[in-house]
Coordinates of C-alpha atoms in Angstrom, one line a residue:
Chain A
M1 CA 0.0 0.0 0.0
V2 CA 1.5 3.3 -1.1
S3 CA 0.2 6.7 -0.1
G4 CA 0.4 10.0 -1.9
G5 CA -2.4 9.6 -4.4
P6 CA -5.0 10.0 -5.7
Y7 CA -4.6 6.8 -7.5
S8 CA -6.9 5.2 -10.0
T9 CA -7.9 1.8 -8.5
K10 CA -9.7 -0.7 -10.6
L11 CA -12.0 -3.0 -8.6
Q12 CA -13.9 -6.1 -9.4
Y13 CA -16.9 -7.0 -7.3
S14 CA -18.0 -10.5 -6.5
D15 CA -20.8 -10.3 -9.0
G16 CA -18.3 -9.5 -11.8
R17 CA -18.9 -5.8 -12.1
V18 CA -15.7 -3.7 -12.6
E19 CA -15.4 -0.2 -11.4
T20 CA -12.6 2.3 -11.3
V21 CA -12.4 4.6 -8.2
L22 CA -10.0 7.2 -7.0
T23 CA -8.2 6.3 -3.8
P24 CA -5.7 8.2 -1.6
V25 CA -3.5 5.1 -1.4
Q26 CA -2.4 2.6 -3.9
Y27 CA -3.4 -1.0 -3.3
D28 CA -1.5 -4.1 -4.5
V29 CA -3.3 -6.1 -7.2
G30 CA -5.2 -8.9 -5.5
T31 CA -6.0 -7.0 -2.3
V32 CA -9.5 -7.7 -1.1
V33 CA -11.1 -4.4 0.0
T34 CA -14.5 -3.3 1.4
V35 CA -16.3 -0.6 -0.6
V36 CA -18.9 1.7 0.9
K37 CA -20.7 4.1 -1.3
K38 CA -22.2 7.1 0.4
N39 CA -25.3 8.9 -0.7
D40 CA -23.3 12.1 -1.4
G41 CA -21.4 10.2 -4.1
S42 CA -18.2 9.6 -2.2
V43 CA -16.7 6.2 -2.0
I44 CA -14.8 4.7 1.0
V45 CA -12.3 1.9 0.3
T46 CA -10.7 0.0 3.1
V47 CA -8.6 -3.1 3.3
A48 CA -10.9 -6.0 4.3
Q49 CA -9.7 -7.6 7.5
Chain B
M1 CA -73.6 -8.3 -8.6
V2 CA -71.8 -11.1 -10.1
L3 CA -68.8 -12.1 -7.9
I4 CA -67.1 -15.4 -8.3
V5 CA -64.5 -16.5 -5.8
T6 CA -62.7 -19.7 -6.7
I7 CA -60.4 -21.4 -4.2
G8 CA -58.6 -24.6 -5.1
G9 CA -61.0 -25.1 -8.0
K10 CA -64.2 -24.7 -5.9
S11 CA -66.3 -21.6 -6.4
D12 CA -69.5 -22.2 -4.5
F13 CA -68.3 -20.9 -1.2
I14 CA -70.5 -18.7 0.8
Y15 CA -68.2 -15.9 1.8
T16 CA -68.6 -13.3 4.5
G17 CA -65.9 -10.9 3.2
V18 CA -63.5 -10.4 0.4
S19 CA -61.0 -7.6 0.1
I20 CA -58.3 -6.9 -2.5
Q21 CA -55.4 -4.4 -2.3
K22 CA -53.6 -3.3 -5.5
S23 CA -51.2 -0.5 -6.0
A24 CA -48.9 0.8 -8.7
S25 CA -46.3 1.7 -6.0
N26 CA -46.1 -1.9 -4.9
L27 CA -46.0 -4.9 -7.3
I28 CA -47.6 -7.2 -4.8
T29 CA -51.4 -7.6 -4.9
T30 CA -53.0 -9.2 -1.9
A31 CA -56.5 -10.5 -1.2
S32 CA -58.2 -11.7 1.9
I33 CA -61.3 -14.0 1.8
S34 CA -63.4 -15.1 4.8
V35 CA -65.7 -18.1 4.6
P36 CA -68.1 -19.2 7.4
Q37 CA -67.2 -22.9 7.3
N38 CA -64.2 -25.2 7.6
A39 CA -63.1 -25.3 4.0
L40 CA -59.6 -26.5 4.7
A41 CA -59.9 -29.3 2.1
Y42 CA -59.6 -26.6 -0.6
V43 CA -57.3 -24.2 1.1
Q44 CA -54.0 -25.9 1.4
S45 CA -51.1 -23.5 1.1
G46 CA -50.4 -22.6 -2.5
A47 CA -54.0 -23.4 -3.7
E48 CA -55.0 -21.3 -6.8
V49 CA -57.3 -18.5 -6.1
S50 CA -59.2 -16.2 -8.4
I51 CA -61.7 -13.4 -7.8
E52 CA -63.9 -12.2 -10.7
Y53 CA -66.4 -9.4 -10.6
N54 CA -68.8 -8.5 -13.4
H55 CA -66.5 -10.5 -15.8
R56 CA -63.4 -8.6 -14.7
I57 CA -60.7 -10.7 -13.1
L58 CA -59.8 -8.7 -10.0
F59 CA -57.3 -11.2 -8.6
H60 CA -55.5 -14.4 -9.5
G61 CA -52.9 -15.9 -7.1
M62 CA -52.6 -18.4 -4.4
T63 CA -53.3 -18.9 -0.8
T64 CA -50.5 -18.3 1.7
D65 CA -51.8 -19.5 5.0
W66 CA -55.1 -19.6 6.8
R67 CA -56.7 -19.0 10.2
L68 CA -59.6 -21.1 11.4
K69 CA -61.7 -19.5 14.2
F70 CA -64.5 -20.6 16.4
S71 CA -66.3 -17.7 18.0
A72 CA -69.8 -17.1 19.3
G73 CA -70.9 -20.5 18.1
L74 CA -69.7 -19.9 14.5
V75 CA -66.8 -21.3 12.5
S76 CA -65.0 -19.0 10.1
L77 CA -61.9 -19.4 8.0
D78 CA -59.7 -16.4 7.0
I79 CA -57.6 -17.0 3.9
P80 CA -55.0 -14.4 3.0
C81 CA -53.8 -14.7 -0.6
V82 CA -51.1 -13.2 -2.7
D83 CA -50.7 -13.0 -6.5
Y84 CA -47.8 -14.4 -8.5
S85 CA -45.6 -11.4 -7.6
Y86 CA -44.8 -13.5 -4.5
K87 CA -42.9 -15.9 -6.8
L88 CA -40.9 -13.1 -8.3
S89 CA -39.7 -12.0 -4.8
H90 CA -39.1 -15.5 -3.6
M91 CA -37.5 -17.3 -6.6
A92 CA -33.8 -17.0 -7.3
V93 CA -32.6 -16.6 -10.8
S94 CA -29.6 -18.9 -10.2
V95 CA -28.4 -21.0 -7.3
S96 CA -24.9 -21.9 -8.1
S97 CA -23.4 -19.5 -10.6
A98 CA -23.7 -16.0 -11.9
V99 CA -25.9 -15.6 -15.1
T100 CA -24.7 -13.1 -17.7
Y101 CA -26.7 -11.4 -20.4
V102 CA -24.4 -9.7 -22.8
S103 CA -24.7 -6.1 -24.0
G104 CA -27.1 -5.8 -26.9
T105 CA -29.6 -8.4 -25.7
V106 CA -33.2 -7.3 -26.1
I107 CA -34.5 -6.7 -22.6
G108 CA -37.9 -8.1 -23.4
S109 CA -36.2 -11.5 -24.2
I110 CA -34.4 -11.4 -20.9
L111 CA -37.8 -10.9 -19.1
V112 CA -39.3 -13.9 -21.0
S113 CA -36.4 -16.0 -20.0
L114 CA -36.5 -14.9 -16.3
L115 CA -40.2 -15.7 -16.1
A116 CA -40.0 -19.1 -17.8
T117 CA -40.6 -21.1 -14.6
T118 CA -43.0 -18.9 -12.8
G119 CA -46.3 -19.8 -14.5
I120 CA -46.7 -16.1 -15.5
R121 CA -47.5 -15.7 -19.2
T122 CA -45.2 -13.5 -21.2
E123 CA -46.9 -12.6 -24.5
K124 CA -47.6 -9.0 -23.3
I125 CA -43.9 -8.4 -22.7
S126 CA -42.7 -5.9 -25.3
Q127 CA -39.9 -7.2 -27.5
D128 CA -38.9 -3.7 -28.7
P129 CA -35.5 -4.2 -30.5
S130 CA -34.5 -0.7 -29.5
V131 CA -34.6 -1.5 -25.8
I132 CA -31.4 -3.4 -25.4
L133 CA -28.8 -3.9 -22.7
T134 CA -26.2 -1.1 -23.0
S135 CA -23.7 -3.1 -20.9
D136 CA -23.4 -6.8 -19.7
L137 CA -26.0 -7.7 -17.1
V138 CA -24.4 -10.0 -14.5
I139 CA -26.9 -11.6 -12.1
P140 CA -25.1 -13.0 -9.1
P141 CA -26.2 -16.3 -7.6
G142 CA -29.0 -15.9 -5.2
A143 CA -30.5 -12.7 -6.7
M144 CA -34.2 -12.8 -6.7
L145 CA -36.2 -12.4 -10.0
W146 CA -37.9 -9.2 -8.7
D147 CA -34.6 -7.5 -7.9
V148 CA -33.3 -8.0 -11.4
I149 CA -36.6 -7.0 -13.0
S150 CA -36.9 -3.9 -10.8
T151 CA -33.3 -2.8 -11.7
L152 CA -34.0 -3.3 -15.4
C153 CA -37.2 -1.2 -15.1
K154 CA -35.4 1.6 -13.5
D155 CA -32.3 1.6 -15.6
Y156 CA -34.2 1.5 -18.9
Q157 CA -37.3 3.5 -17.9
C158 CA -39.7 0.6 -18.4
L159 CA -42.8 -0.4 -16.5
F160 CA -43.5 -3.9 -15.2
Y161 CA -46.6 -5.2 -13.6
L162 CA -48.9 -8.3 -13.5
D163 CA -52.5 -8.5 -14.6
Y164 CA -55.0 -11.3 -14.9
A165 CA -57.2 -12.6 -17.7
R166 CA -59.2 -15.6 -18.8
D167 CA -59.1 -17.8 -21.9
I168 CA -60.5 -21.2 -22.7
T169 CA -58.0 -22.8 -20.3
G170 CA -59.1 -20.7 -17.4
I171 CA -57.9 -17.7 -15.5
Y172 CA -54.2 -16.8 -15.7
T173 CA -51.6 -14.2 -14.8
Y174 CA -49.6 -12.3 -17.4
A175 CA -46.8 -9.9 -17.2
I176 CA -46.7 -6.5 -18.9
F177 CA -43.3 -4.9 -19.6
G178 CA -42.2 -2.1 -21.8
K179 CA -41.7 1.5 -22.4
I180 CA -44.5 3.8 -21.4
A181 CA -45.3 4.4 -25.1
Y182 CA -46.0 0.6 -25.4
V183 CA -47.8 0.2 -22.1
E184 CA -50.1 3.1 -22.9
T185 CA -51.5 1.3 -25.9
L186 CA -52.8 -1.6 -23.8
P187 CA -56.5 -1.8 -22.9
A188 CA -56.0 -1.2 -19.2
F189 CA -54.4 2.2 -19.9
L190 CA -57.1 3.2 -22.3
E191 CA -60.3 2.1 -20.5
T192 CA -62.0 5.2 -19.2
H193 CA -64.8 5.3 -16.6
A194 CA -66.9 8.5 -16.8
I195 CA -68.1 9.6 -13.4
T196 CA -71.2 11.8 -13.3
E197 CA -73.4 12.8 -10.4
T198 CA -76.0 10.2 -11.3
N199 CA -74.5 7.2 -13.1
L200 CA -73.1 5.4 -10.0
V201 CA -73.0 5.8 -6.3
T202 CA -70.0 8.0 -5.5
M203 CA -69.6 7.6 -1.7
D204 CA -66.9 10.3 -1.6
L205 CA -64.5 11.9 -4.0
S206 CA -61.7 14.3 -3.2
L207 CA -58.8 16.1 -5.0
N208 CA -55.7 16.7 -3.0
S209 CA -52.8 18.9 -3.7
V210 CA -49.6 17.5 -2.0
S211 CA -47.5 20.5 -2.2
E212 CA -45.2 19.6 0.7
I213 CA -43.4 17.1 -1.4
S214 CA -43.5 19.0 -4.7
C215 CA -40.2 19.7 -6.2
T216 CA -39.3 22.6 -8.5
R217 CA -35.8 21.5 -9.4
V218 CA -34.4 18.1 -10.2
I219 CA -30.6 17.4 -10.1
A220 CA -29.9 14.2 -12.0
I221 CA -26.4 12.8 -11.2
K222 CA -24.7 10.2 -13.3
D223 CA -21.8 9.0 -11.2
N224 CA -19.2 7.3 -13.4
A225 CA -16.6 6.4 -10.8
M226 CA -16.8 9.9 -9.3
D227 CA -16.7 11.5 -12.7
Y228 CA -20.0 13.3 -12.4
D229 CA -22.3 14.2 -15.2
I230 CA -25.0 16.4 -13.8
G231 CA -28.3 17.6 -15.4
V232 CA -30.5 20.1 -13.9
A233 CA -34.1 20.9 -14.7
T234 CA -36.1 23.7 -13.0
Y235 CA -39.7 24.9 -12.8
G236 CA -40.5 28.5 -11.9
S237 CA -37.9 30.7 -10.2
A238 CA -35.5 30.4 -7.3
P239 CA -35.5 29.4 -4.5
Y240 CA -36.1 25.9 -5.5
I241 CA -37.2 22.7 -3.7
D242 CA -34.7 20.1 -4.8
K243 CA -34.9 16.5 -5.6
V244 CA -31.6 14.6 -6.3
V245 CA -31.9 11.6 -8.5
A246 CA -29.1 9.1 -9.2
V247 CA -29.4 7.9 -12.8
N248 CA -28.0 4.8 -14.4
V249 CA -24.4 5.3 -15.5
N250 CA -25.0 3.3 -18.6
D251 CA -28.0 5.3 -19.8
S252 CA -27.0 7.1 -23.0
T253 CA -29.9 9.6 -22.7
P254 CA -28.5 13.1 -22.1
V255 CA -28.6 13.6 -18.3
A256 CA -30.4 17.0 -18.7
T257 CA -33.2 15.2 -20.6
L258 CA -33.5 12.7 -17.8
A259 CA -33.6 15.5 -15.3
Q260 CA -36.5 17.2 -17.2
T261 CA -38.4 13.8 -17.5
Y262 CA -38.1 13.3 -13.7
L263 CA -39.2 16.9 -13.0
D264 CA -42.2 16.6 -15.3
N265 CA -43.2 13.4 -13.6
F266 CA -42.7 14.6 -10.1
R267 CA -44.8 17.7 -10.8
L268 CA -47.6 15.6 -12.4
V269 CA -48.1 13.6 -9.2
N270 CA -48.6 16.7 -7.2
S271 CA -52.4 16.5 -7.7
K272 CA -54.1 13.4 -6.5
L273 CA -57.6 12.0 -6.6
G274 CA -59.1 9.9 -3.9
A275 CA -62.6 8.3 -4.3
T276 CA -64.8 5.6 -3.1
F277 CA -67.6 4.1 -5.2
K278 CA -70.2 1.4 -4.8
S279 CA -70.4 -1.4 -7.5
L280 CA -67.8 0.1 -9.9
S281 CA -65.8 -2.6 -11.8
I282 CA -62.4 -1.0 -12.5
S283 CA -58.8 -2.1 -13.0
L284 CA -55.4 -0.6 -12.1
F285 CA -54.3 2.1 -14.6
N286 CA -57.8 2.7 -15.9
I287 CA -58.8 6.3 -16.3
L288 CA -61.4 8.1 -14.3
D289 CA -63.1 11.0 -16.1
I290 CA -64.7 13.3 -13.5
S291 CA -65.6 16.1 -16.0
G292 CA -69.2 15.2 -15.5
L293 CA -69.0 16.3 -11.8
S294 CA -69.4 19.9 -12.8
R295 CA -70.4 21.0 -9.3
L296 CA -67.0 19.7 -8.0
T297 CA -64.7 20.7 -10.9
G298 CA -66.2 24.1 -11.6
D299 CA -64.1 26.3 -13.8
I300 CA -60.7 26.3 -12.1
I301 CA -59.8 22.6 -12.0
E302 CA -57.6 22.0 -15.1
L303 CA -57.2 18.3 -14.6
D304 CA -60.4 16.2 -14.9
T305 CA -59.0 12.8 -15.8
Y306 CA -57.0 10.7 -13.4
R307 CA -55.1 7.4 -13.9
V308 CA -55.9 4.8 -11.2
T309 CA -52.7 3.9 -9.2
D310 CA -54.2 2.3 -6.1
I311 CA -57.3 0.2 -5.8
S312 CA -58.9 -1.4 -2.8
Y313 CA -61.9 -3.6 -3.2
K314 CA -64.1 -4.6 -0.2
V315 CA -66.8 -7.1 -1.0
S316 CA -69.5 -8.2 1.4
Q317 CA -73.0 -9.5 0.9
S318 CA -74.3 -5.9 0.9
G319 CA -72.2 -4.9 -2.1
V320 CA -68.8 -4.0 -3.6
I321 CA -67.1 -0.9 -2.3
V322 CA -64.1 0.2 -4.3
S323 CA -61.6 2.9 -3.2
V324 CA -59.2 4.3 -5.7
S325 CA -56.5 6.9 -5.9
G326 CA -55.3 8.5 -9.1
V327 CA -52.8 10.8 -10.7
D328 CA -52.4 12.7 -13.9
P329 CA -52.8 10.1 -16.8
T330 CA -49.7 11.4 -18.5
T331 CA -47.4 10.5 -15.6
S332 CA -44.8 8.0 -16.6
L333 CA -44.8 5.4 -13.8
W334 CA -41.4 3.7 -14.4
A335 CA -39.3 5.1 -11.6
D336 CA -39.7 3.9 -8.1
E337 CA -39.7 7.5 -6.9
I338 CA -42.6 8.3 -9.1
K339 CA -44.5 5.2 -8.3
Q340 CA -44.0 5.9 -4.6
A341 CA -45.2 9.5 -5.2
S342 CA -48.3 8.2 -7.0
G343 CA -49.1 5.9 -4.1
D344 CA -49.1 6.6 -0.4
M345 CA -47.4 10.0 -0.4
S346 CA -47.3 10.9 3.2
V347 CA -44.2 12.6 4.6
G348 CA -43.7 9.5 6.8
T349 CA -43.5 7.3 3.7
L350 CA -41.1 9.6 2.0
I351 CA -38.8 9.6 5.0
K352 CA -38.9 5.8 5.3
T353 CA -38.2 5.4 1.6
E354 CA -35.2 7.8 1.7
A355 CA -33.9 6.1 4.8
S356 CA -34.1 2.6 3.2
Y357 CA -32.4 4.0 0.1
Q358 CA -29.6 5.5 2.1
A359 CA -29.1 2.3 4.1
E360 CA -29.0 0.3 0.9
E361 CA -26.4 2.7 -0.6
A362 CA -24.2 2.6 2.4
K363 CA -24.0 -1.2 2.6
P364 CA -20.4 -2.3 2.4
V365 CA -19.5 -4.7 -0.4
Y366 CA -16.3 -6.7 -1.0
A367 CA -14.2 -6.1 -4.1
E368 CA -10.8 -7.2 -5.3
V369 CA -8.2 -4.7 -6.6
I370 CA -7.4 -5.8 -10.2
A371 CA -5.3 -2.9 -11.5

């Protein structure tokens, strides 16, 4: 995980959908993350524990 | 009064009460039947039920459960029923693997395929070759039919509902799906009932203006991974009452056009009709023409036709009482927000809807970083 973004992170959901979001840190490919979409349009991405 | 109630193939019950609830804002139609005898032999869970009034099929579905009572020396059996929409919300599209429909597939053909095992007929599903998937549709395992259909309706501005009819094989349920331009050509949308002061018993009729929820500006937001495309439509002058609508990211319609469509529709449902009649045989989406009620409408009511968006039938031995609510017939009823607005539009309902929407949006989901 590298900070200093924003980085363009491409995500694939379990149902197959693919989405690109901007994140403040860079994640390694293969990292499983939790995505929360807020009603104001912002997206929160955190590493799944 | 010709009312035929059929339960499990038997239609000579003496009933003490029948009621039906049907609304455009909620796909599920329910009915409740009371009979003064132990008729359990015909009322096993899942038995087929139909209710017909003056040759109009008001309900076709199945029994869900029952309650047998003994009170004041009398036996009675209450039978709640639900139509085939129950199957849509309780049948998964796939159990073990995701199902993919590729971009370009005609959406009508997807609907036909989804409904194949439900017993719901599909000949009234529009196969419009211009209404096609703009991106691949991936249905994850465990997704219910209704969730998929509801998403397709919203994303492609189509209307879906169930209706009932009879042919030589008996009474059946069929699905209607398509753009408003298609649905408006169907008989249910064209049938008009003229209400005058003398042609039937109008128990009450009222027109409501629901200004507290009216909106004068729609902000439509297309969120493509935080790259926002925003369309704004306004009515009148500032300050505005805003409504924010998230639109499908794959919709190629200009977002400003979508905003205008939403605004037009929201404003159309700002005037509602509520009425109760005796012995009126009417279906959902029929039109009520109240221009004959000249003492009510006078000169200043511009709108004198209303599309029926909610119906409640109550049948007893003394007659059939039907309560309806209606909105402007030109309202396009494809968006959940508009259907909600056409139905029970109390402030409480709105808050509840917004709250459930927010909760849904904020639900965390897992994803894998792929690049």
